[in-house]
Coordinates of C-alpha atoms in Angstrom, one line a residue:
X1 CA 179.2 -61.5 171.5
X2 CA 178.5 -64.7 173.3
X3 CA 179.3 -65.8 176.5
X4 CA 180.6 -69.0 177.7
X5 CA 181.3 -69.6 181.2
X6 CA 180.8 -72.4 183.7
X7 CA 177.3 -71.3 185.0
X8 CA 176.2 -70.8 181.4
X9 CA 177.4 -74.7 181.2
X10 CA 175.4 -76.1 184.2
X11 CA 172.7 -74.3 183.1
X12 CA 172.7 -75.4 180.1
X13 CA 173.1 -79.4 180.8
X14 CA 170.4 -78.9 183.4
X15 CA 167.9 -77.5 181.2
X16 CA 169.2 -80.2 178.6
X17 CA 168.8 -82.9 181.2
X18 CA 165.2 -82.0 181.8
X19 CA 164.2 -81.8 178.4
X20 CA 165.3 -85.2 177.9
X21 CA 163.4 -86.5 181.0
X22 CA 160.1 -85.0 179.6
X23 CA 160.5 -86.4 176.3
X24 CA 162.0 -90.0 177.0
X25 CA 160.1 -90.9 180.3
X26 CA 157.4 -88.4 180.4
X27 CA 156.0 -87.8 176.6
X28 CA 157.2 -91.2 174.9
X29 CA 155.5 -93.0 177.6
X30 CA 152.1 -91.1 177.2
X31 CA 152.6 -92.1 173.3
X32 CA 150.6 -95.5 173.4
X33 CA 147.8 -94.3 175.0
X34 CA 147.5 -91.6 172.9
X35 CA 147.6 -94.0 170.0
X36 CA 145.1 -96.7 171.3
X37 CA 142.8 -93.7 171.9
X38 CA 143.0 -92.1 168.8
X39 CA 143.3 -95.0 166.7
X40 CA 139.8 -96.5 167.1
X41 CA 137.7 -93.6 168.6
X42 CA 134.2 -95.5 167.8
X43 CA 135.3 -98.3 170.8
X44 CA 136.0 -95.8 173.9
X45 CA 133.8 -95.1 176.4
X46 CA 133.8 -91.7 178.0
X47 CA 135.7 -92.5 180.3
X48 CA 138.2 -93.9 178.2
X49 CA 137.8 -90.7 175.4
X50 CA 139.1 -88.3 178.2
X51 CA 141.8 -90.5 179.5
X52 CA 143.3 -90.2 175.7
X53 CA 142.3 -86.7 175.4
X54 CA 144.4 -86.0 178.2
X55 CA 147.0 -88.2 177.7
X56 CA 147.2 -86.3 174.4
X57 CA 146.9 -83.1 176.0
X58 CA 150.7 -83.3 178.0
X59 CA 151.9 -85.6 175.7
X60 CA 152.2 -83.0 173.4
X61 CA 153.2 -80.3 176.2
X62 CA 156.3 -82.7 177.3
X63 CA 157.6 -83.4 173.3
X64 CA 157.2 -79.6 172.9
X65 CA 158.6 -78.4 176.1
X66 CA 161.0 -81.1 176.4
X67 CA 162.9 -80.2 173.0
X68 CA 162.6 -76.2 173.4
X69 CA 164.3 -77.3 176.8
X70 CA 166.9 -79.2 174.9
X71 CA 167.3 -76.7 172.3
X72 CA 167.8 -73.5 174.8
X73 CA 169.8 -75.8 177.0
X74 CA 172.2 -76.5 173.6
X75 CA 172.0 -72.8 173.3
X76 CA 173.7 -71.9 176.8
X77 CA 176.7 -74.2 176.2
X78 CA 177.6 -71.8 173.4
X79 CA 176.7 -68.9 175.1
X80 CA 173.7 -68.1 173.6
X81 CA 170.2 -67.0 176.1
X82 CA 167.3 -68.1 174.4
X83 CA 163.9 -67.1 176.0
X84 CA 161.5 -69.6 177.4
X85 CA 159.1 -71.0 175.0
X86 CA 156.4 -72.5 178.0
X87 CA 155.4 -71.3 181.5
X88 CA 153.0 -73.7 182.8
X89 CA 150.3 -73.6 180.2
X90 CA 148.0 -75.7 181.7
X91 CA 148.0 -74.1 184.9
X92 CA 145.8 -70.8 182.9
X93 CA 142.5 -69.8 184.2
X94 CA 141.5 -68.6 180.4
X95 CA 142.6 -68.8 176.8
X96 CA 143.8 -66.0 177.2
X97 CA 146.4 -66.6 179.3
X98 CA 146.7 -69.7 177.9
X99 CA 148.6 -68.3 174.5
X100 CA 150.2 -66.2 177.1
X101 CA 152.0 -69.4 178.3
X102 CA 151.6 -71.7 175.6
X103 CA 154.7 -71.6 172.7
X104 CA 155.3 -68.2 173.6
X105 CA 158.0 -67.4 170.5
X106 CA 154.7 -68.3 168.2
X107 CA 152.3 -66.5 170.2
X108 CA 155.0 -63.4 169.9
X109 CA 154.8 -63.8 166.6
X110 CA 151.5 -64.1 165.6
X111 CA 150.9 -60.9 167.3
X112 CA 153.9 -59.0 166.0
X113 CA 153.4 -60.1 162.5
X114 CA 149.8 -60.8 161.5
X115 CA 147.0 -59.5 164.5
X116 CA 149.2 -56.0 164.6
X117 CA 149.5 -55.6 160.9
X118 CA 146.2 -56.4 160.2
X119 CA 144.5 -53.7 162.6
X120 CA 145.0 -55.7 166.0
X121 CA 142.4 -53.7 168.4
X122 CA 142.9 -50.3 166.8
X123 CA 140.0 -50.1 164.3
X124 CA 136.8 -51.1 166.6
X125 CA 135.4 -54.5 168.0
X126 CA 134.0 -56.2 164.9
X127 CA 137.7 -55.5 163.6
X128 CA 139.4 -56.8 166.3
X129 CA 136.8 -60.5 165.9
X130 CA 138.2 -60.4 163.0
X131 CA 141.2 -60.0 163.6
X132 CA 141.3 -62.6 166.6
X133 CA 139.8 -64.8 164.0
X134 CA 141.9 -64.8 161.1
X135 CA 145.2 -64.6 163.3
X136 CA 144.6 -67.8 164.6
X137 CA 143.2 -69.3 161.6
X138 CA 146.5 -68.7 160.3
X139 CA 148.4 -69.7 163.0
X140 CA 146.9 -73.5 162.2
X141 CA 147.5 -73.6 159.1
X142 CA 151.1 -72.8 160.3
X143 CA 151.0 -76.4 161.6
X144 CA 150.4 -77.8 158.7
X145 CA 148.2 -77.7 155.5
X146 CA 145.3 -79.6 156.9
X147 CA 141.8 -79.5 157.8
X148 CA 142.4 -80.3 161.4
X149 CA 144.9 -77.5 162.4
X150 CA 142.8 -75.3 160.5
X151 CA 139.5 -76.1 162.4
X152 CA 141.8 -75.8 165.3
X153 CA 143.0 -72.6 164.9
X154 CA 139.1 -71.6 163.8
X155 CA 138.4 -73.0 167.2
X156 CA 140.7 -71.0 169.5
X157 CA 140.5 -67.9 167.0
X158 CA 136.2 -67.9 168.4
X159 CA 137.5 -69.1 171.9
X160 CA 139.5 -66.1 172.2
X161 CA 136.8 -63.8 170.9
X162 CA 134.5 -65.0 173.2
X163 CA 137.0 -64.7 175.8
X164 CA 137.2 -61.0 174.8
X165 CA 133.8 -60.5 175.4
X166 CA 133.8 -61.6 178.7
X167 CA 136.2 -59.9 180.0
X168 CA 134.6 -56.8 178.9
X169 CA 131.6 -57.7 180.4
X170 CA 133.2 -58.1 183.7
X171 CA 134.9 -54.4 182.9
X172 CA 131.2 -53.8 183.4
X173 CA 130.2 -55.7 185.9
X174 CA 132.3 -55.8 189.2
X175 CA 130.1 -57.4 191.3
X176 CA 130.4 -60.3 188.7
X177 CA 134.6 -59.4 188.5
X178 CA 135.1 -60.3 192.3
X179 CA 132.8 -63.5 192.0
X180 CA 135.0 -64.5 189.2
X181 CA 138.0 -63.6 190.6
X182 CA 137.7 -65.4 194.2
X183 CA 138.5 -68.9 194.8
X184 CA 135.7 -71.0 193.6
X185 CA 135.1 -68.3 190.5
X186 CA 138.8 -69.3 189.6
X187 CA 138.4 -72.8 190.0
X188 CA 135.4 -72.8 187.5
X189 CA 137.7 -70.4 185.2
X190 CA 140.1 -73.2 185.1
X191 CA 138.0 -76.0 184.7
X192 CA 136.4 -74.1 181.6
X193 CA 139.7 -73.5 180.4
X194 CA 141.2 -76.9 180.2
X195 CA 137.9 -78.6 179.0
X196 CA 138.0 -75.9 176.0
X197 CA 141.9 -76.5 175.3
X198 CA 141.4 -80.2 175.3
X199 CA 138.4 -80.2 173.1
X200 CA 141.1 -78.3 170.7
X201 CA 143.8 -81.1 171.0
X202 CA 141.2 -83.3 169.8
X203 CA 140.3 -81.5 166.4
X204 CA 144.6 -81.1 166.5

């Protein structure tokens, strides 16, 4: 049964009160840079491409977050605990972790219900490509029935099948393991990391 009770309330009003600040002054305000960007590509410099890129990149992070916010925070005035959706995404060092963080109820899903079913890592690596593949090829076309979430799903789906790959090849390799786990081998982990997930919110 649910649960109302004051610290429920604040809780909830709290968590609504930040979603509404990373909507309205955060994401809505990222909106027209986003739309000059995108709206005529062919007259940006690079400079200019990677402003909108990024602007794209937590504009979309602060509509998403900031509604889940709302929603969860509606949730707790009626007693209701629903789990968090985002845990700094953008602060991952690989894809990886990146779906770890990023829309975490669709992540959950697409695991439970299509990479498990369909053999996750259970029936040997070229299965579990595959697998990688089409789960995330169907998670775009979740999105929406277009050729841009589909090439991004395609996108992450190799992304996280190369990602795969390396880390078995640091399994391997520890000398290369404690390079890539000290300070400058995480810095360049990250770097690669958001550079790959905003070259996806582009094709998004």
């Amino acid at each position: 049964p649910a649960t109302i009770s004051d610290d429920n309330i604040y809780a909830g009003l709290w968590l609504i009160a930040q979603g509404l600040f990373k909507k309205v002054c955060l994401g809505d305000n990222l909106s027209p840079i986003v739309q000059a960007g995108f709206k005529t590509p062919e007259l940006l410099s690079t400079g200019d491409a990677w402003l909108a890129s990024l602007a794209f990149a937590f504009q979309i992070y602060y509509d998403f977050s900031g509604y889940t916010d709302i929603g969860r925070g509606s949730a707790m005035l009626f007693g209701f605990s629903l789990p968090e959706n985002f845990n700094m995404p953008y602060l991952s060092t690989s894809l990886k972790e990146f779906w770890r963080r990023w829309h975490i109820s669709l992540s959950s899903w697409l695991r439970d219900y299509l990479y498990v079913p369909l053999g996750g890592s259970r029936k040997g690596e070229a299965s579990t490509m595959a697998n990688l593949f089409t789960t995330m090829l169907l998670g775009g076309l979740w999105h929406g029935a277009s050729w841009t979430f589909l090439l991004w799903g395609a996108f992450h789906g190799a992304g996280l099948a190369v990602n795969r790959v390396f880390d078995q090849f640091l399994a391997k390799h520890q000398a290369v393991k404690a390079i890539c786990e000290s300070l400058p081998g995480k810095a360049i982990a990250y770097v690669v990391t958001m550079v790959t997930v905003l070259v996806g919110w582009v094709l998004f």
